[in-house]
Amino acid sequence: MENQTFFQQHNGQQVNREKQLLDKAEDARPSLHHKEIQPVSTVKLVRDDYYIHGWKAEFSETYERAIGKTYPRGSVFTLDFGEHTVGYLKLQLSPVGSPPDAPLCLKFKFGEMPVEIGESFSEYNGWLSSSWLQEETIYVDTLPQEYQLPRRYAFRYVQVEVVESSPKYDVCFDFISCTAVSSAEKDRYPVYLTDDKLKNMDNLSVKTLADCMQDVFEDGPKRDRRLWLGDLRLQALTNYWTFQQNDLVKRCLYLFAGVPNKEGRVAANVFTEPAVIPDDTYLFDYALFFVTSLVDYYEATSDIETLQELWPVARRQIELSEKQIDENGILKDQEGWWSFIDWKEGLNKQAASHAIFIYSVKKAISLTELLHNGETEWLHRLLHRLEQAVSFFWDAEQLFFVSGKERQVSWATQIWMVLAGVLKPDDSRELLKRLRKCQPAYSLSTPYMYHHFVEALLCSDMKQEAVEVLMEYWGGMMDEGADTFWELYKPQDASFSPYGSHIINSYCHAWSCTPAYFIRKYQL
Ligand code: RAM
């Protein structure tokens, strides 16, 4: 019955409503800022097992020297921009020798990391499309010419190959630069840190966030270049402590709200070009993060109008999630990609998702209290049912929460239970200590889940342990030469990728940008 009403509303009135929401998203579209960046040098890619993925970039010659030279066909060189860059490559090309009697053909390969230049893309056999690998071949009919590559790339290194000029002329690059783009403005909350490593960590986090701030908060400027809810939530949190470009958060919330499915569920991610369309991926946890992101947004901005307007969408996520609990208030388990939680093979997601539900309902209650919309009672009843069911997940012998039929003990489950606040503070602390001591096999895979670990430690008054994790994990990426923080990082397995190849991993990734949030919010 409830569904029927929703469907009826969906046709007509609802469609208008969605258009209004998308118009609001459009109104909050940011402008992109441009900055010209020049390479600092050329580098040689050298195999060296001491370095991450077995490749190091060794200084070859300065940029000034490199552009003073002429390049015959067959020449290959690699530019180093000295930092992670997102934008459009521009070159001034001139012929040297006879008049150019044939088109010039150049091939470019872009890499956020040395491995992307060092290894051949033709050997890529991961399961994500190889078209994510950044390369491009151009033909230039007339010379001299200033040429700008049409596609935006994310890189530090660019390999340039002169595939063809002609026997009669060589090519000279009078200048090479990148028009870098980002919608990030000014860091409004800079911190003065005495510890160099923390300071550098803060800088890299802010840089990671800035490079992901485009027309929307992208998950990664190399891949997927898309607005994902789980990533948005963490970017928004970091943004409140750095750029404070709250209109960009608002825009993203409206984008999700404007394209729900017929039931009213928000998609896990949306495409924004050429038109706004939701992806056909729906995740239990990500949908609930619409609710929590709205609360976070309101807390940061006091924008009551947005809160009022988007509350029905948030409410609907809770209603739909409520349908997935059984008569005992336990969230039903499902197979596969129904909830994200983490990139961990074999991870059972039931208990962590149940905890996320509790976490989100608690946040929603704080909203309804503000809105005085008479919905607090319903949410309290739901919360009570969910909390009652927590005992179902507790294993009194192992002293851990377990998940699924197999009663799996994972890090993710314990962490989310702590964040959901289902234990008394002392018990949460004990649980986290036990977790660190016993090291259950279902460990954490991504900076995304490590974020939640650090947050759980900080919420449990374990500041020192939180700093240790930041230093070990994000500090580990820095020791490996990170310019921005990565999508995936497993200290014991540098080649880890859930996509079958570390070449396709993103090395500037939204969900990895949160050290700045921790450092600033918790004054680490
Ligand atoms: C990948 C991306 C994205 C993440 C999803 C779940 O596609 O890394 O950031 O949110 O997975």
JSON list of N, CA, C and O and ligand atoms in Angstrom, two decimals, residues 219 223-224 228 230-231 283 286 337 340 343 487 499 509 511, ligand 1:
[
{"chain": "A", "resi": 219, "resn": "ASP", "atom": "N", "xyz": [35.13, 10.67, -7.13]},
{"chain": "A", "resi": 219, "resn": "ASP", "atom": "CA", "xyz": [35.80, 9.68, -6.27]},
{"chain": "A", "resi": 219, "resn": "ASP", "atom": "C", "xyz": [37.30, 9.67, -6.56]},
{"chain": "A", "resi": 219, "resn": "ASP", "atom": "O", "xyz": [38.12, 9.58, -5.67]},
{"chain": "A", "resi": 223, "resn": "ARG", "atom": "N", "xyz": [39.87, 7.67, -12.09]},
{"chain": "A", "resi": 223, "resn": "ARG", "atom": "CA", "xyz": [38.82, 6.66, -12.14]},
{"chain": "A", "resi": 223, "resn": "ARG", "atom": "C", "xyz": [38.06, 6.66, -10.82]},
{"chain": "A", "resi": 223, "resn": "ARG", "atom": "O", "xyz": [38.70, 6.74, -9.78]},
{"chain": "A", "resi": 224, "resn": "ASP", "atom": "N", "xyz": [36.76, 6.66, -10.76]},
{"chain": "A", "resi": 224, "resn": "ASP", "atom": "CA", "xyz": [35.75, 6.60, -11.81]},
{"chain": "A", "resi": 224, "resn": "ASP", "atom": "C", "xyz": [35.33, 7.97, -12.30]},
{"chain": "A", "resi": 224, "resn": "ASP", "atom": "O", "xyz": [34.38, 8.06, -13.08]},
{"chain": "A", "resi": 228, "resn": "TRP", "atom": "N", "xyz": [30.21, 9.31, -6.00]},
{"chain": "A", "resi": 228, "resn": "TRP", "atom": "CA", "xyz": [29.75, 8.15, -5.25]},
{"chain": "A", "resi": 228, "resn": "TRP", "atom": "C", "xyz": [29.35, 8.61, -3.84]},
{"chain": "A", "resi": 228, "resn": "TRP", "atom": "O", "xyz": [30.07, 9.43, -3.23]},
{"chain": "A", "resi": 230, "resn": "GLY", "atom": "N", "xyz": [29.35, 7.09, -0.85]},
{"chain": "A", "resi": 230, "resn": "GLY", "atom": "CA", "xyz": [30.26, 6.76, 0.25]},
{"chain": "A", "resi": 230, "resn": "GLY", "atom": "C", "xyz": [31.48, 7.68, 0.25]},
{"chain": "A", "resi": 230, "resn": "GLY", "atom": "O", "xyz": [31.97, 8.08, 1.30]},
{"chain": "A", "resi": 231, "resn": "ASP", "atom": "N", "xyz": [31.95, 8.01, -0.93]},
{"chain": "A", "resi": 231, "resn": "ASP", "atom": "CA", "xyz": [33.09, 8.91, -1.05]},
{"chain": "A", "resi": 231, "resn": "ASP", "atom": "C", "xyz": [32.68, 10.33, -0.68]},
{"chain": "A", "resi": 231, "resn": "ASP", "atom": "O", "xyz": [33.39, 11.04, 0.04]},
{"chain": "A", "resi": 283, "resn": "LEU", "atom": "N", "xyz": [23.33, 0.38, -3.12]},
{"chain": "A", "resi": 283, "resn": "LEU", "atom": "CA", "xyz": [24.01, -0.25, -1.98]},
{"chain": "A", "resi": 283, "resn": "LEU", "atom": "C", "xyz": [23.32, 0.16, -0.69]},
{"chain": "A", "resi": 283, "resn": "LEU", "atom": "O", "xyz": [23.02, 1.35, -0.49]},
{"chain": "A", "resi": 286, "resn": "TYR", "atom": "N", "xyz": [25.49, 2.72, 1.33]},
{"chain": "A", "resi": 286, "resn": "TYR", "atom": "CA", "xyz": [25.64, 4.02, 0.68]},
{"chain": "A", "resi": 286, "resn": "TYR", "atom": "C", "xyz": [24.31, 4.79, 0.72]},
{"chain": "A", "resi": 286, "resn": "TYR", "atom": "O", "xyz": [24.30, 6.02, 0.91]},
{"chain": "A", "resi": 337, "resn": "TRP", "atom": "N", "xyz": [27.19, -7.85, -3.57]},
{"chain": "A", "resi": 337, "resn": "TRP", "atom": "CA", "xyz": [27.34, -6.39, -3.54]},
{"chain": "A", "resi": 337, "resn": "TRP", "atom": "C", "xyz": [26.08, -5.68, -3.08]},
{"chain": "A", "resi": 337, "resn": "TRP", "atom": "O", "xyz": [25.63, -4.73, -3.69]},
{"chain": "A", "resi": 340, "resn": "PHE", "atom": "N", "xyz": [28.31, -2.08, 0.58]},
{"chain": "A", "resi": 340, "resn": "PHE", "atom": "CA", "xyz": [29.72, -2.08, 0.17]},
{"chain": "A", "resi": 340, "resn": "PHE", "atom": "C", "xyz": [30.66, -2.48, 1.30]},
{"chain": "A", "resi": 340, "resn": "PHE", "atom": "O", "xyz": [31.42, -3.43, 1.19]},
{"chain": "A", "resi": 343, "resn": "TRP", "atom": "N", "xyz": [36.40, -3.38, 0.28]},
{"chain": "A", "resi": 343, "resn": "TRP", "atom": "CA", "xyz": [36.81, -4.31, -0.77]},
{"chain": "A", "resi": 343, "resn": "TRP", "atom": "C", "xyz": [37.53, -5.49, -0.11]},
{"chain": "A", "resi": 343, "resn": "TRP", "atom": "O", "xyz": [38.75, -5.46, 0.02]},
{"chain": "A", "resi": 487, "resn": "GLU", "atom": "N", "xyz": [43.50, 4.98, -3.56]},
{"chain": "A", "resi": 487, "resn": "GLU", "atom": "CA", "xyz": [42.24, 4.24, -3.42]},
{"chain": "A", "resi": 487, "resn": "GLU", "atom": "C", "xyz": [42.45, 2.96, -2.62]},
{"chain": "A", "resi": 487, "resn": "GLU", "atom": "O", "xyz": [41.61, 2.56, -1.82]},
{"chain": "A", "resi": 499, "resn": "TYR", "atom": "N", "xyz": [40.42, -5.07, -8.56]},
{"chain": "A", "resi": 499, "resn": "TYR", "atom": "CA", "xyz": [40.05, -5.08, -9.98]},
{"chain": "A", "resi": 499, "resn": "TYR", "atom": "C", "xyz": [40.98, -5.96, -10.82]},
{"chain": "A", "resi": 499, "resn": "TYR", "atom": "O", "xyz": [40.99, -5.87, -12.04]},
{"chain": "A", "resi": 509, "resn": "HIS", "atom": "N", "xyz": [42.53, 9.44, -4.43]},
{"chain": "A", "resi": 509, "resn": "HIS", "atom": "CA", "xyz": [41.16, 8.96, -4.25]},
{"chain": "A", "resi": 509, "resn": "HIS", "atom": "C", "xyz": [40.47, 9.61, -3.05]},
{"chain": "A", "resi": 509, "resn": "HIS", "atom": "O", "xyz": [41.00, 9.65, -1.95]},
{"chain": "A", "resi": 511, "resn": "TRP", "atom": "N", "xyz": [38.16, 8.89, -0.91]},
{"chain": "A", "resi": 511, "resn": "TRP", "atom": "CA", "xyz": [37.93, 8.30, 0.41]},
{"chain": "A", "resi": 511, "resn": "TRP", "atom": "C", "xyz": [39.23, 8.19, 1.22]},
{"chain": "A", "resi": 511, "resn": "TRP", "atom": "O", "xyz": [39.22, 7.73, 2.36]},
{"chain": "B", "resi": 1, "resn": "RAM", "atom": "C1", "xyz": [34.88, 2.02, -6.59]},
{"chain": "B", "resi": 1, "resn": "RAM", "atom": "C2", "xyz": [35.41, 3.37, -6.30]},
{"chain": "B", "resi": 1, "resn": "RAM", "atom": "C3", "xyz": [34.49, 4.24, -5.48]},
{"chain": "B", "resi": 1, "resn": "RAM", "atom": "C4", "xyz": [33.76, 3.46, -4.43]},
{"chain": "B", "resi": 1, "resn": "RAM", "atom": "C5", "xyz": [33.09, 2.25, -5.00]},
{"chain": "B", "resi": 1, "resn": "RAM", "atom": "C6", "xyz": [32.34, 1.42, -3.98]},
{"chain": "B", "resi": 1, "resn": "RAM", "atom": "O1", "xyz": [34.24, 2.07, -7.80]},
{"chain": "B", "resi": 1, "resn": "RAM", "atom": "O2", "xyz": [36.62, 3.21, -5.65]},
{"chain": "B", "resi": 1, "resn": "RAM", "atom": "O3", "xyz": [35.24, 5.23, -4.89]},
{"chain": "B", "resi": 1, "resn": "RAM", "atom": "O4", "xyz": [32.86, 4.24, -3.73]},
{"chain": "B", "resi": 1, "resn": "RAM", "atom": "O5", "xyz": [34.07, 1.45, -5.59]}
]
